[in-house]
Short mmCIF file of C-alpha atoms in Angstrom, two decimals:
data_model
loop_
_atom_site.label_atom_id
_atom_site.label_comp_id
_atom_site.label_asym_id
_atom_site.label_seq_id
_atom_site.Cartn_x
_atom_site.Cartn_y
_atom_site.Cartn_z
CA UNK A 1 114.17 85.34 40.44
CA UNK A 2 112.44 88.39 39.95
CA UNK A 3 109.21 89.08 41.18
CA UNK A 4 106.34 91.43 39.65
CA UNK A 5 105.09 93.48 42.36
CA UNK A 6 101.68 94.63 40.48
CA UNK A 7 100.71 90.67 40.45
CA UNK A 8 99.30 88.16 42.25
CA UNK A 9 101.40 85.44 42.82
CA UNK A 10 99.01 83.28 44.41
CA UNK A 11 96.50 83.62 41.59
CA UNK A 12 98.98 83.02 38.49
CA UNK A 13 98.09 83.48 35.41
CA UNK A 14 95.92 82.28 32.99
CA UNK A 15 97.58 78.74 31.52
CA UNK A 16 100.62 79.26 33.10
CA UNK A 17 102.43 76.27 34.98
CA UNK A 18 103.19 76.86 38.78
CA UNK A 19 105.65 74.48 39.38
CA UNK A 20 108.47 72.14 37.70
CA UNK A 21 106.84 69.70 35.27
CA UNK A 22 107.59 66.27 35.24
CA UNK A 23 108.61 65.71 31.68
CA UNK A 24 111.71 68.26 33.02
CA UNK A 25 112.06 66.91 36.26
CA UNK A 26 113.03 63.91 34.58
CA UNK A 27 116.12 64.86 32.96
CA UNK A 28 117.51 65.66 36.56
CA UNK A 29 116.63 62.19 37.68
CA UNK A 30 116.85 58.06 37.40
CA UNK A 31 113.66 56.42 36.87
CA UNK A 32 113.11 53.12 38.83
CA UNK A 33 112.37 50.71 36.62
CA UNK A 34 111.01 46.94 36.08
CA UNK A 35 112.87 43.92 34.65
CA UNK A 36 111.34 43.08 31.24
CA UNK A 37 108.07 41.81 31.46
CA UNK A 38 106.39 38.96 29.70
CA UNK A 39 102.73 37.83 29.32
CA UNK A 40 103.32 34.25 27.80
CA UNK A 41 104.83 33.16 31.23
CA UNK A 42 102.10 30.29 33.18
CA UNK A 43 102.27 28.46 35.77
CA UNK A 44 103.68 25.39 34.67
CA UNK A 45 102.30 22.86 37.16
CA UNK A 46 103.75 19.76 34.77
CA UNK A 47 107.24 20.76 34.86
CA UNK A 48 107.47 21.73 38.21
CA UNK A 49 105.49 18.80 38.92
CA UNK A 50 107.30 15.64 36.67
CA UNK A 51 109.96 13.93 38.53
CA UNK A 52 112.99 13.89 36.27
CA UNK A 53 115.11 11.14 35.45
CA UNK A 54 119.03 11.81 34.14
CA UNK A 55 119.33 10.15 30.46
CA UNK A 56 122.62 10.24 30.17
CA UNK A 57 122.90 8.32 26.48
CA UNK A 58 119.72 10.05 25.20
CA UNK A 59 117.19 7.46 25.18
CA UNK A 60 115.70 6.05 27.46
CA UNK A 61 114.47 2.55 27.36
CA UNK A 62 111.00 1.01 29.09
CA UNK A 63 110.89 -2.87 30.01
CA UNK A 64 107.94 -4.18 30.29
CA UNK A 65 106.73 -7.68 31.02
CA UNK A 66 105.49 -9.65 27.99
CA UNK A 67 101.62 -9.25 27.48
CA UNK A 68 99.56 -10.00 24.65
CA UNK A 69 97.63 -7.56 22.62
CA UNK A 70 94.22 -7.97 22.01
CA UNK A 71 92.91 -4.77 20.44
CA UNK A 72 90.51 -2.33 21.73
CA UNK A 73 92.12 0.68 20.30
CA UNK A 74 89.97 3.26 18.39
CA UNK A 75 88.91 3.06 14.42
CA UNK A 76 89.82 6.07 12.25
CA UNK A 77 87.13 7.21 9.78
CA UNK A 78 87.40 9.60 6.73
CA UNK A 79 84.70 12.00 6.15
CA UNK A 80 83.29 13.51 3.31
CA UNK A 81 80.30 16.31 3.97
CA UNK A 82 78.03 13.89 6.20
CA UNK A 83 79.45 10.51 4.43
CA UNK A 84 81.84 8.50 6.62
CA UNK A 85 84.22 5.67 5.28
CA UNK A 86 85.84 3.45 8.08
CA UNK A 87 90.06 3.58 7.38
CA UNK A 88 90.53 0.13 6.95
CA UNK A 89 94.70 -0.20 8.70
CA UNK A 90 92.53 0.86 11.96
CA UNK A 91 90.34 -2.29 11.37
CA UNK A 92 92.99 -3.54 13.29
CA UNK A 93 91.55 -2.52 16.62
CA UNK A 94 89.12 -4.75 16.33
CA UNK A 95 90.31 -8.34 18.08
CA UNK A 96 89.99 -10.79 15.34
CA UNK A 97 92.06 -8.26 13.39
CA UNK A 98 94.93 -7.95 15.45
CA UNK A 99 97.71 -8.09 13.43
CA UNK A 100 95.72 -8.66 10.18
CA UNK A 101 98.87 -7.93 7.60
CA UNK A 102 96.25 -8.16 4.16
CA UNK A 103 95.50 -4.54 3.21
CA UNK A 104 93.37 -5.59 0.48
CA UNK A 105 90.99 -7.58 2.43
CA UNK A 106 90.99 -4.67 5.58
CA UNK A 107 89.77 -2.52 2.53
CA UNK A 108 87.10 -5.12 1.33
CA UNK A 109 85.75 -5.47 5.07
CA UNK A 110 85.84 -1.86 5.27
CA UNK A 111 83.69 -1.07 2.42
CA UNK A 112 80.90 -3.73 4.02
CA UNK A 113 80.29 -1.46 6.52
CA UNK A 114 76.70 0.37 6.12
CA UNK A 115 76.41 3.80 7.83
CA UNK A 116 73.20 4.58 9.94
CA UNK A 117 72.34 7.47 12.32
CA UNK A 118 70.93 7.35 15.31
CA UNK A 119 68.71 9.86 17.36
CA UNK A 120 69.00 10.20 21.39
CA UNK A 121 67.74 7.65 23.36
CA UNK A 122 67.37 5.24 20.64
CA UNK A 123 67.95 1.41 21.94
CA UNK A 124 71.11 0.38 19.38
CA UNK A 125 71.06 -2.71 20.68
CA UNK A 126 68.83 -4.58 23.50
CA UNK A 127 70.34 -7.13 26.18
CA UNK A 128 69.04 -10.58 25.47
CA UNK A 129 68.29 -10.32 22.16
CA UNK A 130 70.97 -12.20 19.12
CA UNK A 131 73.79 -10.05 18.58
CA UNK A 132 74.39 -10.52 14.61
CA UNK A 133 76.04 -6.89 13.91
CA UNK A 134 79.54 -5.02 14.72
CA UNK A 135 79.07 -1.54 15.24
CA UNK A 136 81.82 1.33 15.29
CA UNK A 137 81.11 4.85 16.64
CA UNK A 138 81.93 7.43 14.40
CA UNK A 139 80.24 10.85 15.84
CA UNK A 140 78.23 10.83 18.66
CA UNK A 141 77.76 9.10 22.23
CA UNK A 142 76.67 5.95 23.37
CA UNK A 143 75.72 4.40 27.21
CA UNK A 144 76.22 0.64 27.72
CA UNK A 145 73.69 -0.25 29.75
CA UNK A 146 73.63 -3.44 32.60
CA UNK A 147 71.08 -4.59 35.14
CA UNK A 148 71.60 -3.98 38.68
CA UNK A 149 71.84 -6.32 41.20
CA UNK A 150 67.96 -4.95 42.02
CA UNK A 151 66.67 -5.23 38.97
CA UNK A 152 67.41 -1.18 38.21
CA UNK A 153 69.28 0.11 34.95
CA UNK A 154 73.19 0.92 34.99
CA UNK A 155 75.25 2.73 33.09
CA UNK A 156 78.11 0.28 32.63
CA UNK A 157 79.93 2.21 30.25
CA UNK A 158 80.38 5.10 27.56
CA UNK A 159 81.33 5.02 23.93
CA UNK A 160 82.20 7.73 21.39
CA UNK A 161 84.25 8.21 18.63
CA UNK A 162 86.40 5.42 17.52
CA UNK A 163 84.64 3.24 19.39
CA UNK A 164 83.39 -0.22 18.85
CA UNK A 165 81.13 -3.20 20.48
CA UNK A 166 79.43 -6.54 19.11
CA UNK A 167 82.89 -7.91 17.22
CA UNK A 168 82.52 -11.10 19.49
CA UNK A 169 79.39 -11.86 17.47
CA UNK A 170 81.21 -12.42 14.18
CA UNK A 171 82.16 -15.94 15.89
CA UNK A 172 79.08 -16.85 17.40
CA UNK A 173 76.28 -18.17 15.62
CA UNK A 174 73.59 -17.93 18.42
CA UNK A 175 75.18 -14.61 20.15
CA UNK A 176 73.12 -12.54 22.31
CA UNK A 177 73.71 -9.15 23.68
CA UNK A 178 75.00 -9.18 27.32
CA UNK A 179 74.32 -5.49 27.53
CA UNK A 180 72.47 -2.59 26.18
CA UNK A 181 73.37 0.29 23.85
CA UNK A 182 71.06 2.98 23.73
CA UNK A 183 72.46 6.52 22.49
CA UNK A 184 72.41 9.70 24.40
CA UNK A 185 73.01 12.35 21.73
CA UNK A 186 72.54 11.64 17.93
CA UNK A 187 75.50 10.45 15.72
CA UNK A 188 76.55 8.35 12.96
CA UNK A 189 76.70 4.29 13.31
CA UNK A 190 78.89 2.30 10.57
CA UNK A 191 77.64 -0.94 10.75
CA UNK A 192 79.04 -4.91 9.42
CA UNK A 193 76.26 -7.66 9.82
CA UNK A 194 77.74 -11.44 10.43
CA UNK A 195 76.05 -12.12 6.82
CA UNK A 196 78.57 -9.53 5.17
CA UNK A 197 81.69 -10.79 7.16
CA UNK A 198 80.83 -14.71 6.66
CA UNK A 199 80.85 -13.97 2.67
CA UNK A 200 84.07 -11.95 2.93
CA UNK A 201 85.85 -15.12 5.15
CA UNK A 202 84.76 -17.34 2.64
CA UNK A 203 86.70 -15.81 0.16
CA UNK A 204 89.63 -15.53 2.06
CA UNK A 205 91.21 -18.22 3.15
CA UNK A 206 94.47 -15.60 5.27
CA UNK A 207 91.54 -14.63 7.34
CA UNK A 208 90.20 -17.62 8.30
CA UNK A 209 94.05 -18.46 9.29
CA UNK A 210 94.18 -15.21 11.27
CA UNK A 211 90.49 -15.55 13.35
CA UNK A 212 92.06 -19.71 14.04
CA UNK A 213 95.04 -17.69 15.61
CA UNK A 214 93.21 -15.25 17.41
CA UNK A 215 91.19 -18.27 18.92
CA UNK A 216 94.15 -19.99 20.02
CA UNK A 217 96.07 -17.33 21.30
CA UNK A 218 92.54 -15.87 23.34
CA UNK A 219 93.54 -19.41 25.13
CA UNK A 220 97.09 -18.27 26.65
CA UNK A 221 97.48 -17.69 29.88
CA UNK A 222 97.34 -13.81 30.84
CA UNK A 223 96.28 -12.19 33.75
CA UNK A 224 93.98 -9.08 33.59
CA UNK A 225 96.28 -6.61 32.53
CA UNK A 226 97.33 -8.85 29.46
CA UNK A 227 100.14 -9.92 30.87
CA UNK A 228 101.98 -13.49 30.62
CA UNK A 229 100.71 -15.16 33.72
CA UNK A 230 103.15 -16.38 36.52
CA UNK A 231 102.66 -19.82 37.30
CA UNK A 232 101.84 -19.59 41.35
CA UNK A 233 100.37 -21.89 44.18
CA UNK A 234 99.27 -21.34 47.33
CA UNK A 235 96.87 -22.66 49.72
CA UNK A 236 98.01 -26.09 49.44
CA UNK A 237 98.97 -29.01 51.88
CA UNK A 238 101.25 -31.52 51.88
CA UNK A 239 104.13 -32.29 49.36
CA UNK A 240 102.68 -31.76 46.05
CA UNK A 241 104.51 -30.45 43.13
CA UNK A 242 104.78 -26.51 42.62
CA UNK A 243 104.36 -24.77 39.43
CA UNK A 244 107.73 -24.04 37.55
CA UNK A 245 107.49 -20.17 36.03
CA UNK A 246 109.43 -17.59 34.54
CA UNK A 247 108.50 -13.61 34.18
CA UNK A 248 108.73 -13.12 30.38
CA UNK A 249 109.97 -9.98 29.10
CA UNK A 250 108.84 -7.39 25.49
CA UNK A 251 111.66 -8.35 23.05
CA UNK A 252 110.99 -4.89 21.18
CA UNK A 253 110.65 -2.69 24.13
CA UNK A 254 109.65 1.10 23.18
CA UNK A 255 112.42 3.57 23.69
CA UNK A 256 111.92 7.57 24.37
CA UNK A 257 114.83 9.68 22.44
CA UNK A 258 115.25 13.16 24.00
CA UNK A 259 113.69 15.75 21.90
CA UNK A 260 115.05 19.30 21.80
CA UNK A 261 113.70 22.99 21.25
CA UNK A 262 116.08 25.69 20.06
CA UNK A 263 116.44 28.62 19.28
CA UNK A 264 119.48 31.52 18.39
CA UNK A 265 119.40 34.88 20.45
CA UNK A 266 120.65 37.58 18.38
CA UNK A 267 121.88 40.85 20.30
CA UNK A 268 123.76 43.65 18.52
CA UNK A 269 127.22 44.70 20.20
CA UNK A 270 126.33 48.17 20.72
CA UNK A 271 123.41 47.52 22.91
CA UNK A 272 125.35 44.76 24.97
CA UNK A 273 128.24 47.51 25.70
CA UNK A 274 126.45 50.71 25.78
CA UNK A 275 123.16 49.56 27.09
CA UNK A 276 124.18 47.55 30.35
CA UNK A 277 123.21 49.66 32.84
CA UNK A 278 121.29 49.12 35.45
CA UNK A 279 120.37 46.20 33.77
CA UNK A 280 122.08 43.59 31.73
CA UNK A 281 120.79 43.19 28.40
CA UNK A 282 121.99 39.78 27.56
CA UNK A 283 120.93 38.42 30.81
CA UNK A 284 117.69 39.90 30.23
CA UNK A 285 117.50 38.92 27.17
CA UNK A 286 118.38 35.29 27.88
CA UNK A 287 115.64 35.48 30.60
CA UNK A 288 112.77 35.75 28.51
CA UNK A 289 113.94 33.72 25.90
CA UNK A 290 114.42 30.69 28.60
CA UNK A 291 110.82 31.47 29.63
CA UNK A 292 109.46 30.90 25.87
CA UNK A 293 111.47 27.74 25.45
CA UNK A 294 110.01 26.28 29.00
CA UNK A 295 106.80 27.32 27.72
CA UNK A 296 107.13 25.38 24.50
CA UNK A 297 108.90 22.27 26.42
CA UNK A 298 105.92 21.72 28.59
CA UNK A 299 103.50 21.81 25.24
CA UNK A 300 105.33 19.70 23.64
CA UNK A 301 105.11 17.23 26.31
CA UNK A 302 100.99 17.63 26.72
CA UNK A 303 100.87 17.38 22.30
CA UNK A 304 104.08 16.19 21.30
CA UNK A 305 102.35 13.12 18.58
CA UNK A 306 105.41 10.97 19.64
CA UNK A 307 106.05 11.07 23.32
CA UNK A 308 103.02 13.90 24.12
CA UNK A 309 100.92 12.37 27.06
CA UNK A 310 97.54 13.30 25.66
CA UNK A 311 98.44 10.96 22.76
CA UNK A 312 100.45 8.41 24.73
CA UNK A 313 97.47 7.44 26.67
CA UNK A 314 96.37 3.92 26.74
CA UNK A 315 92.92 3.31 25.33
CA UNK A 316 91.83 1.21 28.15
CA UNK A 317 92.83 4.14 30.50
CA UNK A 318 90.83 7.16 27.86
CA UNK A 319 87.18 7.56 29.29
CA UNK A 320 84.29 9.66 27.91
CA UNK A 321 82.04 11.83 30.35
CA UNK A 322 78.67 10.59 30.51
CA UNK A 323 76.82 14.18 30.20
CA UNK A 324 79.21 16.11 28.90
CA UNK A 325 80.67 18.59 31.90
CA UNK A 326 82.85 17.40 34.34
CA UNK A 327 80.54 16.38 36.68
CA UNK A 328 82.37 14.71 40.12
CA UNK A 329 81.29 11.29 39.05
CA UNK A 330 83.69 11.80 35.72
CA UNK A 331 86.26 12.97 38.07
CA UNK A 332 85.38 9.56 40.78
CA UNK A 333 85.88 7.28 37.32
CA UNK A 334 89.04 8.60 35.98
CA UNK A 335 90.80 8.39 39.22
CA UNK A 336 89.48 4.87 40.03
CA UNK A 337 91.53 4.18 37.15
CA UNK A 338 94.21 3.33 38.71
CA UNK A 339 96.13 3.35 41.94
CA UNK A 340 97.51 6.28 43.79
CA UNK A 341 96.82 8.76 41.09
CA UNK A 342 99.27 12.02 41.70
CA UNK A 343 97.84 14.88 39.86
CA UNK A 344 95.11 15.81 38.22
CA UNK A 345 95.88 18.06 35.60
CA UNK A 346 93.29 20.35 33.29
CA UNK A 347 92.87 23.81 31.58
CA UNK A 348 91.89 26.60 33.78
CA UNK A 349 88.45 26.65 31.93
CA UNK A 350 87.99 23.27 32.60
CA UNK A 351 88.77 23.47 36.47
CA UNK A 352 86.33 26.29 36.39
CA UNK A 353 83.43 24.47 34.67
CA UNK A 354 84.13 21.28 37.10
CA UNK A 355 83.68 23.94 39.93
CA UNK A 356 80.35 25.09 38.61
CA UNK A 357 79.47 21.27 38.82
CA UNK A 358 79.98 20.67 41.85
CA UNK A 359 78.44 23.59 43.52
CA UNK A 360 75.13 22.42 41.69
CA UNK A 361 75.14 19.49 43.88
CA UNK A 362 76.27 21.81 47.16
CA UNK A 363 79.71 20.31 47.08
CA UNK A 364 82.89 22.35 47.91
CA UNK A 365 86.41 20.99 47.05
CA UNK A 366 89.12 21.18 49.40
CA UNK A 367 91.99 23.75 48.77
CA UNK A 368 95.83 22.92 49.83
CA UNK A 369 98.88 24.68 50.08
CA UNK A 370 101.34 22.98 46.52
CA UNK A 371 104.59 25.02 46.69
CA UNK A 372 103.03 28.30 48.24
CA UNK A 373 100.05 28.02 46.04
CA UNK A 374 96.68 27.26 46.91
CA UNK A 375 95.34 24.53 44.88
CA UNK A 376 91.79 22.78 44.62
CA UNK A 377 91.69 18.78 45.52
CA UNK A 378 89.27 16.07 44.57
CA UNK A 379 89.39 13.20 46.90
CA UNK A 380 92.90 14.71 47.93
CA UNK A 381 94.07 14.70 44.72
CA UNK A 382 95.42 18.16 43.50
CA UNK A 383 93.53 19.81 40.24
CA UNK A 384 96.52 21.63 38.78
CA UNK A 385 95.93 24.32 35.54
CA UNK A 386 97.62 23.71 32.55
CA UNK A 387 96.89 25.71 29.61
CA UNK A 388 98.51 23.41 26.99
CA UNK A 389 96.05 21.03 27.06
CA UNK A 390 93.55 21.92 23.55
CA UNK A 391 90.09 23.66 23.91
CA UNK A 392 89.04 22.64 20.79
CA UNK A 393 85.98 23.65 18.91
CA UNK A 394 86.03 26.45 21.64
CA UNK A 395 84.29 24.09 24.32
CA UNK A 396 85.68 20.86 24.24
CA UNK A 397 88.93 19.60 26.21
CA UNK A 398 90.57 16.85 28.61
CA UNK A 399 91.68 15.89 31.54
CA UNK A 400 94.97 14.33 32.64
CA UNK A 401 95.20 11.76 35.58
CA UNK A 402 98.09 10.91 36.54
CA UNK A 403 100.46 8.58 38.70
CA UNK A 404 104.32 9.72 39.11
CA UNK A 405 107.76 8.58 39.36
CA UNK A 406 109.77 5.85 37.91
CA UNK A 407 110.32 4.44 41.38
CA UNK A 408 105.78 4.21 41.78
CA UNK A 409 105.79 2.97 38.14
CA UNK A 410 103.95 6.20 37.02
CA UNK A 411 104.87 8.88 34.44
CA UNK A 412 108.09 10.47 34.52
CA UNK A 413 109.60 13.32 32.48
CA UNK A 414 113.63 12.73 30.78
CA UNK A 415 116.08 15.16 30.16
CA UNK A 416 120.32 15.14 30.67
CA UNK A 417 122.01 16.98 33.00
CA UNK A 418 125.66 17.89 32.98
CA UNK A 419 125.76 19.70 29.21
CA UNK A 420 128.21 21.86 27.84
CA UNK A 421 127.36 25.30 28.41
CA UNK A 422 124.65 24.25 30.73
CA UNK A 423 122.16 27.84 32.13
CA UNK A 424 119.80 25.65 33.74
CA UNK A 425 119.39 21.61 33.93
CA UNK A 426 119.40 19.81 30.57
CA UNK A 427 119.45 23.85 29.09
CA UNK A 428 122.50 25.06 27.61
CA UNK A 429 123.34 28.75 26.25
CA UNK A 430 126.35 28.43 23.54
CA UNK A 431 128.40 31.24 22.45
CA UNK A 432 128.02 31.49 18.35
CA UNK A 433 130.49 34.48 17.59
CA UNK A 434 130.54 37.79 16.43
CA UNK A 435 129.43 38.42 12.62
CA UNK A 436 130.45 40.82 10.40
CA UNK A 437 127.54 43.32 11.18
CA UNK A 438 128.43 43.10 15.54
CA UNK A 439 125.68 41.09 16.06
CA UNK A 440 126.59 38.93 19.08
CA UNK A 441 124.41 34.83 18.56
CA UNK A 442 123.85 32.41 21.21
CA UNK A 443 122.33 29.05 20.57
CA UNK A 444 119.61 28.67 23.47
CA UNK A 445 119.21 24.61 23.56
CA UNK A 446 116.14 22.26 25.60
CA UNK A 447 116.07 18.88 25.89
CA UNK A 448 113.61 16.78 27.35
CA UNK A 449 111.10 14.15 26.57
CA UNK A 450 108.01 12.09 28.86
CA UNK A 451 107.37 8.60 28.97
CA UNK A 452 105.13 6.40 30.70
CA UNK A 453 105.78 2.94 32.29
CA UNK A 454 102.73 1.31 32.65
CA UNK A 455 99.65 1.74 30.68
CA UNK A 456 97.81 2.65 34.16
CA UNK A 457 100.29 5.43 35.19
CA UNK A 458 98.27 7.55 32.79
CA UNK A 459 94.16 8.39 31.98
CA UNK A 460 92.20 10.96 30.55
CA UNK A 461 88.95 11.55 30.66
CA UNK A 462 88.15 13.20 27.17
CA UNK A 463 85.20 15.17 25.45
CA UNK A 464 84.83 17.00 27.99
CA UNK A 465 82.67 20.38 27.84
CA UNK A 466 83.68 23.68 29.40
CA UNK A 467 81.14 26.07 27.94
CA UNK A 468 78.77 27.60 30.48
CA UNK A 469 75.19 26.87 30.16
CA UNK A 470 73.03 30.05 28.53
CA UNK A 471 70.45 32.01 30.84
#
């Protein structure tokens, strides 16, 4: 190195570097660096979560004991601007409809219903007073109101869309409202009055076969759940002649096939054997292509239409909020819904808006340790994220309830172990050749499926709303 002695070496010149850059430096040296990274990646508190059974033929089949349906399901409406027309096949949620095969007359009863709006906290209908008109919900929210045992008013229940209430009065001729109905946000009524249905029965002589058949079969023996009762006694004395009994079994009982989500990972030749070092590219590769199909398995089993559990819900087990946030009183109904409820499991919004909740009223949930994670509890019960579950409308979403394993009668998720070419369980990673341009295919496979074995193994408490409230 030479050295100019009519210079300051300390000083340096003007714009001169005074040491090694890095941009050099790094020819001369091996970066550290990170695996391949990937945003999409969540928690995934369902699949970690779902105790899975082995289907080893691919479906999986749920026995059930008989029980009779009797409706209560939800009524679809089509809408045109602010004009709502009831879809008459989902007339068929209504009791006395039940299994109503006559399209033409579910269209003629549909077009009898009138639609009417209502404001907030106008009285729909008043307890005590004759009960001549079916109503179905189809926009807006509704509180069923009861006396107390002190005299004070109760909310008893909450209906929204796709509800319905008053079809018992269509066979009563001096009904009278057992409740009331009085609406807490405005919405859209459709409305049948006896009158209207007694002139459509007359006409049609299949329906007044189908209401006879209802009546009888309202008669059989069930016990609350719908079930075909078991002839029991107890209590007795003496020698007296016990009930004979059998437990009935569903002759069509529903079966789950597995469903699958694939996908073919491409990598060219060249990268694979020049590339390798010091990571693997196809095992990296692989990696994050795993991660999106885990991602996509676990929404598929929160939306799936067929075997999604936001759809396979019972109605009996869907509930409304009654304000709209999750308050801890929505929370207290949705697990009362059934018996030792597992999991609770909602979008991180939703968790966050049920936290603002609850410190209004000075309440703080307790926090325990899941699998080296902190999570929030409600009455013990973990609150879990899962950000598959649907905002929609930007502010409205659900929450799941639920109880697991097959062995508990709860929800359970399916898959098959024991594949060829299996990476992980029920995953397999098949080798699809070489083509003519060195690109190197594998065919990344999923299988899996959810079902649920009793209607009570699953709830959701629905409508609810996540926005924050504005200064």
């Amino acid at each position: 190195m030479t050295v100019d002695a009519g210079h300051d070496i300390g000083a340096g010149g003007a714009g001169r570097p005074q040491s090694l850059g890095t941009a050099a430096a790094r020819n001369l040296a091996t970066t550290t660096k990170s695996a391949p990274q990937m945003q999409g990646i969540s928690s995934r508190w369902l699949l970690r979560m779902l105790p899975w059974v082995n289907v080893a033929g691919g479906t999986y089949r749920v026995n059930r004991r008989l029980s009779h349906a009797v409706g209560r399901g939800r009524v679809g409406f089509a809408q045109t601007a602010d004009r709502f027309r009831v879809v008459p096949p989902t007339l068929r949620e209504l009791p006395l409809l039940r299994g109503f095969d006559d399209e033409d007359v579910l269209a003629a009863i549909a077009d009898r219903f009138a639609q009417r709006a209502f404001a907030p906290g106008e009285v729909i209908a008043e307890a005590g007073r004759p009960a001549d008109e079916v109503y179905l919900v189809a926009h807006g929210k509704i509180n069923k109101l009861g006396d107390g045992k002190y005299g004070d008013r109760k909310v008893v229940g909450v209906l929204a869309d796709g509800d319905h209430f008053g079809d018992e009065t269509l066979t009563e001729d001096d009904g009278r409202w057992a409740y009331s109905a009085t609406a807490s946000t405005a919405g859209t009524l459709m409305v049948l009055t006896r009158r209207a249905f007694r002139s459509l029965v007359e006409q049609s002589p299949e329906l007044l076969v189908q209401i006879a058949q209802f009546l009888a079969g309202a008669q059989r023996s069930t016990n609350r759940h719908g079930e075909a009762e078991i002839e029991l006694s107890s209590g007795h004395e003496g020698e007296i002649d016990l009930p004979n009994t059998y437990v009935d079994y569903e002759l069509a009982p529903r079966e789950y096939e597995l469903s699958v989500a694939q996908t073919v990972l491409r990598v060219h030749s060249r990268v694979a054997d020049l590339y390798n070092e010091p990571m693997n590219q196809i095992e990296q590769q692989l990696k994050l292509t795993v991660e999106a199909l885990r991602e996509r398995q676990e929404h598929e089993l929160v939306n799936n239409p067929e075997f999604g559990l936001l759809h396979n819900a019972d109605h009996g087990q869907r509930i409304h909020t009654h304000h709209g946030p999750p308050t801890p009183d929505d929370m207290d109904e949705l697990l009362s819904r059934r018996r030792d409820t597992t999991l609770l499991l909602a979008h991180p919004r939703t968790i966050a808006a049920f936290g603002r909740e609850c410190g209004k009223r000075g309440l703080y949930p307790d926090a325990i340790d899941l699998q080296g994670t902190r999570a929030t509890t409600w009455r013990g019960v973990p609150v879990l994220p899962c950000d598959k579950i649907p905002i929609q409308d930007g502010h409205i979403s659900s929450v799941l309830a639920m109880r697991l394993g097959e062995s508990n009668q709860g929800v359970i998720g399916l898959h098959q172990i024991g594949l060829p070419d299996e990476f992980e369980p029920s995953l397999s990673v098949r080798f699809m050749g070489i083509d003519e341009k060195a690109i190197i295919s594998y065919l990344v496979s999923a299988y899996y499926s959810a079902a649920v074995l009793v209607p009570d193994a699953l709830g959701v408490l629905e409508n609810v709303e996540i926005a924050r409230p504005s200064d």
